[in-house]
mmCIF file of C-alpha atoms in Angstrom:
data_model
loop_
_atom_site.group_PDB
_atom_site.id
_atom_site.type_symbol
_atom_site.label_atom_id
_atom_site.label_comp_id
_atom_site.label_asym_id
_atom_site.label_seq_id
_atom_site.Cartn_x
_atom_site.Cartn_y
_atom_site.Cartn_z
ATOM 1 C CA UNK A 115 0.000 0.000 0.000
ATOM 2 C CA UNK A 116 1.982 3.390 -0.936
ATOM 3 C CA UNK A 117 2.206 6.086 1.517
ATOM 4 C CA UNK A 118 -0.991 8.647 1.638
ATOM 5 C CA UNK A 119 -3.120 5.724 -0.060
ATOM 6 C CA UNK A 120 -6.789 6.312 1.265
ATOM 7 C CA UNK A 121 -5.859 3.489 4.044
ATOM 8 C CA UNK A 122 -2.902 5.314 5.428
ATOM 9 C CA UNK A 123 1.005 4.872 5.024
ATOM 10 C CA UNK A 124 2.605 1.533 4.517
ATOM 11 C CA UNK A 125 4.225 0.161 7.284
ATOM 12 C CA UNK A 126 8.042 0.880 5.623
ATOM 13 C CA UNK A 127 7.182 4.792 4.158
ATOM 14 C CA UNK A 128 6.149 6.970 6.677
ATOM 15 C CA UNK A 129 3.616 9.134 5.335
ATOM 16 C CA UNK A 130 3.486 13.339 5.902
ATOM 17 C CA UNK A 131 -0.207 13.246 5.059
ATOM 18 C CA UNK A 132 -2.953 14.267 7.320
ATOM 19 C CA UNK A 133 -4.686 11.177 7.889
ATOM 20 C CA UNK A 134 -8.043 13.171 8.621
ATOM 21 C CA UNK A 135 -7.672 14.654 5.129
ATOM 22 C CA UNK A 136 -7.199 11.099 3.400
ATOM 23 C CA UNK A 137 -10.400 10.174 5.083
ATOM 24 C CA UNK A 138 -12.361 12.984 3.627
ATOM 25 C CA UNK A 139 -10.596 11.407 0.276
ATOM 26 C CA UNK A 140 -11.688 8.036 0.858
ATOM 27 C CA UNK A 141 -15.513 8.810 2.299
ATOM 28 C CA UNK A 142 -16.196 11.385 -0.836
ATOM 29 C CA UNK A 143 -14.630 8.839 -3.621
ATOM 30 C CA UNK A 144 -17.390 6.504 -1.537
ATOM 31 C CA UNK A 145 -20.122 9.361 -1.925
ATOM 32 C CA UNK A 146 -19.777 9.638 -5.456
ATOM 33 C CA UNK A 147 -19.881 5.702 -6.335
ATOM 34 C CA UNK A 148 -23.910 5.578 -6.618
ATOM 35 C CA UNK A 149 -24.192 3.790 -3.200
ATOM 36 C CA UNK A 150 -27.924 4.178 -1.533
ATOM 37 C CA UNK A 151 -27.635 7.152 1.075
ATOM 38 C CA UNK A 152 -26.308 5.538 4.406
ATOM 39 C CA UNK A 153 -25.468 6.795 8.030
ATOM 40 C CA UNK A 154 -22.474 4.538 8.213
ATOM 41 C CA UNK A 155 -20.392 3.073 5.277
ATOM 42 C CA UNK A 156 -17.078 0.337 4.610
ATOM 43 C CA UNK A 157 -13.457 0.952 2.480
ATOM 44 C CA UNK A 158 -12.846 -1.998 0.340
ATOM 45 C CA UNK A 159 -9.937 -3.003 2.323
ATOM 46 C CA UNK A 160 -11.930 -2.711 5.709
ATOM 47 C CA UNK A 161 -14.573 -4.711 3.965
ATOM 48 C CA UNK A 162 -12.107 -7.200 2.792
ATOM 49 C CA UNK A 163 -10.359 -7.721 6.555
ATOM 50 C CA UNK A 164 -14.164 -7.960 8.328
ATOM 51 C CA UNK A 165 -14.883 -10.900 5.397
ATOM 52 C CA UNK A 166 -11.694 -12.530 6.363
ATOM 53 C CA UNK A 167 -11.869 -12.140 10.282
ATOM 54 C CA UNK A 168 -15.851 -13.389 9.664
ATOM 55 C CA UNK A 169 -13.953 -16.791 8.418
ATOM 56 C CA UNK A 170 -12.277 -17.144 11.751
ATOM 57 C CA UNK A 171 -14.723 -15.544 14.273
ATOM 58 C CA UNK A 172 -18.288 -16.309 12.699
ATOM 59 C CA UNK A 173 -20.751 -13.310 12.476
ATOM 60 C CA UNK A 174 -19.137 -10.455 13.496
ATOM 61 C CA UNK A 175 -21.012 -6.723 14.779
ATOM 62 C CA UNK A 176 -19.190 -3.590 15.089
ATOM 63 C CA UNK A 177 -20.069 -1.497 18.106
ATOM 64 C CA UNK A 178 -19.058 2.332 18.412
ATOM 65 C CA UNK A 179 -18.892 4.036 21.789
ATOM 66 C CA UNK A 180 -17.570 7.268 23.732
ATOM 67 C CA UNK A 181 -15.512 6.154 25.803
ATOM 68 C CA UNK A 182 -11.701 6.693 26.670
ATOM 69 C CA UNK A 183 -8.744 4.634 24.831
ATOM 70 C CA UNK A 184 -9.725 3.179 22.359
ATOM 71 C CA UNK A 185 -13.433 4.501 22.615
ATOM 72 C CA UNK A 186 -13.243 6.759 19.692
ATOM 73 C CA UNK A 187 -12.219 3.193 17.535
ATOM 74 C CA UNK A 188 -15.226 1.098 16.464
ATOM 75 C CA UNK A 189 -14.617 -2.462 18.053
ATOM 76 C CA UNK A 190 -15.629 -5.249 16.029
ATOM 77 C CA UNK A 191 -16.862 -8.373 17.865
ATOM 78 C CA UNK A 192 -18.555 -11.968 17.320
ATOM 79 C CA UNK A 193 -22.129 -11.270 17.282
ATOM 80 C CA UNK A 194 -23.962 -11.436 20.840
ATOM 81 C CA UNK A 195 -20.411 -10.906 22.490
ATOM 82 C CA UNK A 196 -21.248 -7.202 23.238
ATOM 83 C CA UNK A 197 -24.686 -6.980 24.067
ATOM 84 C CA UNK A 198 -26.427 -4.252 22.980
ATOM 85 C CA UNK A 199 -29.743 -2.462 24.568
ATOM 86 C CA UNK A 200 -31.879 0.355 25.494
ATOM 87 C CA UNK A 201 -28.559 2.481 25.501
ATOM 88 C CA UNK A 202 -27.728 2.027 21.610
ATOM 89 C CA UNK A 203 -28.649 2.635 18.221
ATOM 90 C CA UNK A 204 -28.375 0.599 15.270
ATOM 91 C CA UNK A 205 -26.885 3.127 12.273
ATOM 92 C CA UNK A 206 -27.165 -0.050 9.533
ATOM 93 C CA UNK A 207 -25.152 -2.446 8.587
ATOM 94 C CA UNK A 208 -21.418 -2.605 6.661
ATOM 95 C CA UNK A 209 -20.713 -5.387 4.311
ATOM 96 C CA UNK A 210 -23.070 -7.773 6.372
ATOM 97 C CA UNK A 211 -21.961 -6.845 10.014
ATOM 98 C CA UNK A 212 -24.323 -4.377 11.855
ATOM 99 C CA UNK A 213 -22.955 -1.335 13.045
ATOM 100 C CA UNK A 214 -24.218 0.185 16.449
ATOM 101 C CA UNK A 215 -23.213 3.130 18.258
ATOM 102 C CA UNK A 216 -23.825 4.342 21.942
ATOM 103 C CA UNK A 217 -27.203 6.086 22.215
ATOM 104 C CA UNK A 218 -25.510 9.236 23.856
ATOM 105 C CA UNK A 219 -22.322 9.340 21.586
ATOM 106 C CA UNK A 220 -25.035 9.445 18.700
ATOM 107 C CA UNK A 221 -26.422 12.305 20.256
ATOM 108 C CA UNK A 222 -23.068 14.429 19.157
ATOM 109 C CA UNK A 223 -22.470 12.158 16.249
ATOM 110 C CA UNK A 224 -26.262 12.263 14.463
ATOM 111 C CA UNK A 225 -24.853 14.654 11.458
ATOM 112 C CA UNK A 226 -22.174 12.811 10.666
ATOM 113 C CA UNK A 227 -21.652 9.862 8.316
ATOM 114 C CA UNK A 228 -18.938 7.250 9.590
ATOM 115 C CA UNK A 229 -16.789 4.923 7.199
ATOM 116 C CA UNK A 230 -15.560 2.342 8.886
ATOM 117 C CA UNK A 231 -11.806 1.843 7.008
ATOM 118 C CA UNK A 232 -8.548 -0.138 8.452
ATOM 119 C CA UNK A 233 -4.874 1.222 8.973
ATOM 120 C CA UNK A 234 -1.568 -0.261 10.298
ATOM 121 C CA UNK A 235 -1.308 -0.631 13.871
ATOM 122 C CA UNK A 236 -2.411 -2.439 16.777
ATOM 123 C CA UNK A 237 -6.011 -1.061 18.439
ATOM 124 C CA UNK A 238 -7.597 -2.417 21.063
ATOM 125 C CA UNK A 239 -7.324 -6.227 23.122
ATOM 126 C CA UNK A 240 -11.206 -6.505 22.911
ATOM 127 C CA UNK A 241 -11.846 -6.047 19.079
ATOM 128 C CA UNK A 242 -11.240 -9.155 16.807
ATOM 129 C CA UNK A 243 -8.564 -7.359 14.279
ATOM 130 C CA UNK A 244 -6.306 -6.418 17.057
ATOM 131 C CA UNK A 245 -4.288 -9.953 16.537
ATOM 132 C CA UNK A 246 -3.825 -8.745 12.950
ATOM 133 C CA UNK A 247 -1.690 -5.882 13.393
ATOM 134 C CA UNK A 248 -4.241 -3.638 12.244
ATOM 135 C CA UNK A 249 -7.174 -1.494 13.373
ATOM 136 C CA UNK A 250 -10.465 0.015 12.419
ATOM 137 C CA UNK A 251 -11.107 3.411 12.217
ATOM 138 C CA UNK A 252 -13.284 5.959 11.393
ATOM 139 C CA UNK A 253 -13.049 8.565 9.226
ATOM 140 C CA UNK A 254 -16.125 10.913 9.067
ATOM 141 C CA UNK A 255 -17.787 13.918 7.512
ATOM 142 C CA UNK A 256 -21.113 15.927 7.718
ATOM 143 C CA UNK A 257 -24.234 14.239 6.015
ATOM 144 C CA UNK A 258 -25.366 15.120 2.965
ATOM 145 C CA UNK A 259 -28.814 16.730 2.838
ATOM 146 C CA UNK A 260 -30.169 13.283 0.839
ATOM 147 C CA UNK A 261 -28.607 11.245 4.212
ATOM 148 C CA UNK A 262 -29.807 13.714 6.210
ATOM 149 C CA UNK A 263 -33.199 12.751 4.840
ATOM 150 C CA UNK A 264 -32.879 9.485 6.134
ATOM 151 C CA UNK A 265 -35.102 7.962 8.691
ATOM 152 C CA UNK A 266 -33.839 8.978 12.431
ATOM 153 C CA UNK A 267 -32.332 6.307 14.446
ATOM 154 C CA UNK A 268 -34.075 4.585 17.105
ATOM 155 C CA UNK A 269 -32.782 3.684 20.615
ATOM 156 C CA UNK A 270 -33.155 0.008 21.939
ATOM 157 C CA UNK A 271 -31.001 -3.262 20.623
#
């Protein structure tokens, strides 16, 4: 992967590019393919790892919270590992995995789209890509009026 590629420098060429400015790269190259208007959205090569962790782990979710650490990463588990209730909201789904966030951090978070893409470097113990030497991410940007359109999320998994 070549350094400032939409997924973030290769492990051997540091990269001087803002990674919050490849995301907006990534996410609007995603806007402009003629997918359906969605609150939360997949790269290719974050699509690719979830299909190949799904071989080893089963159905997976993703599950977006608030909190400190790792908090602002979206940790992917096996389905019904992280239970899920009153206090979240289901934003869709990302190449077959659903993708919920904490009801609260959706409260600052409900005009923004999230992609959910996948850079070098070890994340979190608890998600399922950590063992891979890689970690989700998200990049994000303000809806566009036709997402903003959408449907409002509803509280309760």
């Amino acid at each position: 992967m070549p350094a400032g590629s939409p997924t973030g420098p290769s492990a051997d060429a540091p990269s001087a590019v803002d990674p919050a400015a490849e995301g907006a790269e990534v996410v609007e190259a995603a806007a402009l393919a003629g997918r359906p208007a969605s609150r939360v959205d997949i790269t290719p090569e974050a699509a690719a790892l979830l299909e190949r962790l799904r071989g080893r782990h089963g159905p997976l979710m993703f599950h977006q919270s608030g909190g400190c650490c790792d908090g602002s990463s979206p940790m992917c588990y096996p389905q019904g590992d992280f239970l899920t209730g009153a206090g979240d909201v289901l934003l869709g789904e990302v190449a077959g995995a659903p993708f919920w966030m904490s009801a609260s951090q959706y409260g600052y978070w409900r005009h923004t789209h999230l992609t959910v893409d996948v850079v070098p470097g070890r994340g979190s113990g608890f998600s399922v890509e950590a063992p891979e030497g890689v970690r989700f991410l998200i990049r994000s940007r303000l809806l566009t009026e036709e997402e903003l359109a959408l449907p409002e999320v509803v509280a309760g998994g």
